[in-house]
Coordinates of C-alpha atoms in Angstrom, one line a residue:
X1 CA -40.7 25.7 2.7
X2 CA -37.2 24.8 4.8
X3 CA -39.1 21.0 5.4
X4 CA -40.0 19.9 1.3
X5 CA -36.2 21.8 0.4
X6 CA -35.2 20.2 3.6
X7 CA -36.6 16.7 2.4
X8 CA -35.4 17.1 -1.9
X9 CA -31.8 17.6 -0.3
X10 CA -32.5 14.2 1.5
X11 CA -33.9 12.6 -1.1
X12 CA -31.4 13.5 -3.7
X13 CA -28.5 12.9 -1.1
X14 CA -30.0 9.1 -1.6
X15 CA -30.0 8.8 -4.9
X16 CA -26.2 9.7 -5.0
X17 CA -26.0 7.2 -2.6
X18 CA -27.6 4.9 -4.3
X19 CA -25.8 5.3 -7.8
X20 CA -22.4 4.8 -6.2
X21 CA -21.0 1.1 -7.2
X22 CA -21.1 -1.0 -3.9
X23 CA -18.2 -2.8 -5.1
X24 CA -15.8 1.4 -5.4
X25 CA -16.9 1.3 -1.2
X26 CA -15.7 -1.9 -1.0
X27 CA -12.1 -1.1 -2.2
X28 CA -12.4 1.8 -1.0
X29 CA -12.9 1.4 2.6
X30 CA -10.6 -1.6 2.3
X31 CA -7.6 -0.2 1.6
X32 CA -8.5 3.0 4.0
X33 CA -7.8 -0.2 6.8
X34 CA -5.0 -1.5 5.6
X35 CA -3.4 1.6 5.2
X36 CA -4.3 2.2 8.4
X37 CA -2.5 -0.7 9.0
X38 CA 0.4 0.8 8.4
X39 CA 0.2 4.1 9.5
X40 CA 3.1 3.8 13.3
X41 CA 1.9 5.5 16.1
X42 CA 5.1 8.2 17.3
X43 CA 5.9 5.4 20.2
X44 CA 6.3 2.4 18.2
X45 CA 7.7 4.4 15.3
X46 CA 10.8 5.7 17.6
X47 CA 11.7 2.7 18.7
X48 CA 11.1 0.1 15.5
X49 CA 12.6 0.4 12.4
X50 CA 14.1 -1.3 9.2
X51 CA 17.3 -0.3 10.2
X52 CA 17.3 1.9 6.8
X53 CA 18.0 5.2 5.7
X54 CA 15.3 7.7 4.0
X55 CA 17.6 9.3 1.7
X56 CA 19.4 5.9 0.4
X57 CA 15.7 4.9 -0.3
X58 CA 14.4 7.8 -1.5
X59 CA 16.8 7.2 -4.2
X60 CA 16.6 4.0 -5.4
X61 CA 12.5 4.4 -5.7
X62 CA 13.2 7.8 -7.6
X63 CA 15.1 5.5 -10.5
X64 CA 12.1 4.1 -10.7
X65 CA 10.0 6.6 -11.9
X66 CA 8.6 7.7 -7.7
X67 CA 8.8 11.1 -6.5
X68 CA 9.0 10.3 -3.1
X69 CA 7.7 14.6 -1.3
X70 CA 6.9 14.4 2.9
X71 CA 3.4 13.5 3.1
X72 CA 3.5 14.5 7.3
X73 CA 6.4 14.6 9.2
X74 CA 6.7 10.8 9.6
X75 CA 5.4 10.2 6.3
X76 CA 6.4 10.2 2.3
X77 CA 4.4 9.3 -0.4
X78 CA 5.4 9.2 -4.3
X79 CA 3.3 8.1 -7.5
X80 CA 4.1 6.1 -10.2
X81 CA 5.2 8.1 -12.9
X82 CA 1.5 6.1 -14.9
X83 CA 0.0 6.6 -11.6
X84 CA -1.2 3.5 -11.3
X85 CA 1.3 2.8 -8.3
X86 CA 1.6 4.3 -4.5
X87 CA 4.5 3.7 -2.8
X88 CA 4.8 5.1 1.1
X89 CA 8.0 5.2 3.5
X90 CA 7.2 6.0 6.8
X91 CA 10.3 7.4 9.4
X92 CA 11.1 7.3 12.9
X93 CA 12.3 11.2 14.2
X94 CA 16.0 10.4 12.8
X95 CA 14.8 9.9 9.5
X96 CA 14.9 5.9 9.9
X97 CA 12.4 3.9 7.8
X98 CA 10.4 2.3 9.9
X99 CA 8.7 0.3 7.4
X100 CA 7.6 0.5 3.5
X101 CA 4.2 0.5 1.8
X102 CA 3.1 0.3 -1.8
X103 CA -0.3 0.6 -3.3
X104 CA -0.8 -0.8 -6.7
X105 CA -4.5 0.1 -8.1
X106 CA -6.2 -2.2 -10.6
X107 CA -3.5 -5.4 -10.5
X108 CA -5.0 -7.4 -11.7
X109 CA -6.4 -6.9 -15.2
X110 CA -4.8 -8.3 -17.7
X111 CA -3.6 -5.7 -19.3
X112 CA -2.2 -4.1 -16.2
X113 CA -1.3 -7.6 -14.6
X114 CA 2.8 -7.8 -15.8
X115 CA 3.2 -4.2 -14.9
X116 CA 1.5 -4.8 -11.5
X117 CA 4.2 -8.0 -11.3
X118 CA 7.1 -5.6 -12.2
X119 CA 6.3 -2.6 -9.5
X120 CA 6.1 -5.4 -6.7
X121 CA 9.0 -7.1 -7.3
X122 CA 11.2 -3.4 -7.9
X123 CA 9.4 -3.2 -4.3
X124 CA 10.6 -6.0 -3.1
X125 CA 14.1 -5.0 -4.6
X126 CA 14.6 -1.5 -2.7
X127 CA 13.5 -2.9 0.1
X128 CA 15.4 -7.1 0.2
X129 CA 17.7 -6.4 -2.0
X130 CA 19.0 -9.7 -1.1
X131 CA 16.4 -11.1 -0.7
X132 CA 16.9 -14.3 -4.2
X133 CA 13.3 -15.7 -3.6
X134 CA 11.3 -12.4 -3.8
X135 CA 10.1 -13.0 -7.9
X136 CA 8.8 -17.1 -6.6
X137 CA 6.9 -16.0 -3.6
X138 CA 5.3 -13.1 -5.3
X139 CA 4.0 -15.9 -7.6
X140 CA 2.4 -17.8 -5.0
X141 CA 1.9 -15.0 -2.6
X142 CA -0.8 -13.5 -5.5
X143 CA -2.1 -16.6 -5.7
X144 CA -1.9 -16.9 -1.8
X145 CA -3.6 -13.7 -1.4
X146 CA -6.3 -13.9 -4.0
X147 CA -8.0 -16.5 -2.5
X148 CA -7.3 -15.9 0.7
X149 CA -7.1 -12.3 0.9
X150 CA -4.0 -12.1 2.4
X151 CA -0.4 -14.3 2.8
X152 CA 2.8 -12.7 4.8
X153 CA 6.7 -14.7 5.1
X154 CA 8.9 -13.5 7.5
X155 CA 12.4 -12.6 5.3
X156 CA 15.2 -11.9 7.7
X157 CA 14.4 -9.3 10.4
X158 CA 11.5 -8.5 8.5
X159 CA 7.6 -9.3 7.3
X160 CA 6.5 -9.0 4.1
X161 CA 2.5 -8.8 3.7
X162 CA 0.4 -8.7 0.7
X163 CA -3.4 -8.2 1.1
X164 CA -5.2 -8.0 -2.5
X165 CA -9.6 -7.3 -1.0
X166 CA -12.2 -9.8 -2.8
X167 CA -12.6 -6.7 -4.7
X168 CA -9.6 -6.6 -6.4
X169 CA -9.1 -3.1 -7.4
X170 CA -6.0 -2.9 -5.9
X171 CA -3.7 -4.4 -3.7
X172 CA -1.5 -3.6 -1.3
X173 CA 2.4 -5.1 -0.1
X174 CA 3.9 -3.8 2.8
X175 CA 7.4 -4.9 4.9
X176 CA 7.4 -4.1 8.4
X177 CA 10.4 -4.7 10.7
X178 CA 9.8 -8.2 12.8
X179 CA 8.6 -6.2 16.3
X180 CA 6.2 -4.1 14.0
X181 CA 3.2 -3.7 17.1
X182 CA -0.1 -3.4 15.1

């Protein structure tokens, strides 16, 4: 009787897994891997940062509609009011931002592409306020990341990184210090 129950349970589980879209699984895994790349270890976070205090960036992002709240001792996360975009700021014990990540869901649909570009431009404006070429780079960056999966650029003492998985279900835009160690 228990064997029959176990085989039914296994059968139900395999049917449920078969119903899940392979694209959804691939997107989820790609985003988890990408976000994991931007979760610094304690040793790195203590030594490497963007030279900006959390309080300064938190206020800027809140003006854009992101309410940043602590997720862990070293990470603050905020979602946009519409739930389409998420910002993550990783911080050092001294409240300096060690890196920043923006994730936009379903960014390249006809309806959301302008909105996604707006989120990306606002993010770059907060993170790199003196970078006047951000708008032009984004247009080319989206094309390159769509074709090749990712693109990056050094701007001063920071690296800007854009990742778009093949499924195009989300994109990740990150700003890291140049001495970032993966």
